[in-house]
């Protein structure tokens, strides 16, 4: 009885778990890319 309930719940959350895995993989791919250097005009000197 408990096993069948556990399997039903796990089958219900399987697409959600797959979506989270895809999101985590996408974040790893984006994080591994080298960031673009900031343009020189974006650097503002602070004069005191």
PDB file of C-alpha atoms in Angstrom:
ATOM      1  CA  UNK A   1       0.000   0.000   0.000  1.00  0.00           C
ATOM      2  CA  UNK A   2       2.693   2.481   1.033  1.00  0.00           C
ATOM      3  CA  UNK A   3       4.855   1.495  -1.924  1.00  0.00           C
ATOM      4  CA  UNK A   4       2.054   2.159  -4.411  1.00  0.00           C
ATOM      5  CA  UNK A   5       1.400   5.572  -2.842  1.00  0.00           C
ATOM      6  CA  UNK A   6       5.110   6.422  -2.969  1.00  0.00           C
ATOM      7  CA  UNK A   7       5.301   5.411  -6.642  1.00  0.00           C
ATOM      8  CA  UNK A   8       2.223   7.488  -7.491  1.00  0.00           C
ATOM      9  CA  UNK A   9       3.687  10.551  -5.779  1.00  0.00           C
ATOM     10  CA  UNK A  10       7.090  10.057  -7.397  1.00  0.00           C
ATOM     11  CA  UNK A  11       5.478   9.694 -10.841  1.00  0.00           C
ATOM     12  CA  UNK A  12       3.565  12.929 -10.252  1.00  0.00           C
ATOM     13  CA  UNK A  13       6.717  14.895  -9.367  1.00  0.00           C
ATOM     14  CA  UNK A  14       8.925  13.366 -12.066  1.00  0.00           C
ATOM     15  CA  UNK A  15       8.322  16.161 -14.655  1.00  0.00           C
ATOM     16  CA  UNK A  16       8.989  18.809 -12.012  1.00  0.00           C
ATOM     17  CA  UNK A  17      12.261  17.127 -11.051  1.00  0.00           C
ATOM     18  CA  UNK A  18      13.238  16.952 -14.732  1.00  0.00           C
ATOM     19  CA  UNK A  19      12.533  20.653 -15.164  1.00  0.00           C
ATOM     20  CA  UNK A  20      14.705  21.491 -12.164  1.00  0.00           C
ATOM     21  CA  UNK A  21      17.527  19.356 -13.546  1.00  0.00           C
ATOM     22  CA  UNK A  22      17.289  21.153 -16.893  1.00  0.00           C
ATOM     23  CA  UNK A  23      17.374  24.543 -15.172  1.00  0.00           C
ATOM     24  CA  UNK A  24      20.418  23.572 -13.109  1.00  0.00           C
ATOM     25  CA  UNK A  25      22.212  22.298 -16.215  1.00  0.00           C
ATOM     26  CA  UNK A  26      21.423  25.556 -18.043  1.00  0.00           C
ATOM     27  CA  UNK A  27      22.807  27.572 -15.131  1.00  0.00           C
ATOM     28  CA  UNK A  28      26.019  25.541 -15.198  1.00  0.00           C
ATOM     29  CA  UNK A  29      26.405  26.142 -18.936  1.00  0.00           C
ATOM     30  CA  UNK A  30      25.803  29.881 -18.575  1.00  0.00           C
ATOM     31  CA  UNK A  31      28.144  30.123 -15.574  1.00  0.00           C
ATOM     32  CA  UNK A  32      30.939  28.363 -17.451  1.00  0.00           C
ATOM     33  CA  UNK A  33      30.907  30.980 -20.218  1.00  0.00           C
ATOM     34  CA  UNK A  34      33.455  33.731 -19.870  1.00  0.00           C
ATOM     35  CA  UNK A  35      31.839  37.094 -19.128  1.00  0.00           C
ATOM     36  CA  UNK A  36      32.158  39.853 -21.669  1.00  0.00           C
ATOM     37  CA  UNK A  37      34.503  42.650 -20.627  1.00  0.00           C
ATOM     38  CA  UNK A  38      32.745  45.820 -19.598  1.00  0.00           C
ATOM     39  CA  UNK A  39      33.069  48.661 -22.092  1.00  0.00           C
ATOM     40  CA  UNK A  40      35.365  51.490 -21.065  1.00  0.00           C
ATOM     41  CA  UNK A  41      32.512  53.996 -21.053  1.00  0.00           C
ATOM     42  CA  UNK A  42      30.723  51.989 -18.358  1.00  0.00           C
ATOM     43  CA  UNK A  43      33.563  52.577 -15.891  1.00  0.00           C
ATOM     44  CA  UNK A  44      32.884  55.866 -14.167  1.00  0.00           C
ATOM     45  CA  UNK A  45      35.614  57.530 -12.127  1.00  0.00           C
ATOM     46  CA  UNK A  46      34.545  58.877  -8.767  1.00  0.00           C
ATOM     47  CA  UNK A  47      36.214  62.233  -8.054  1.00  0.00           C
ATOM     48  CA  UNK A  48      36.431  63.319  -4.435  1.00  0.00           C
TER      49      UNK A  48
END
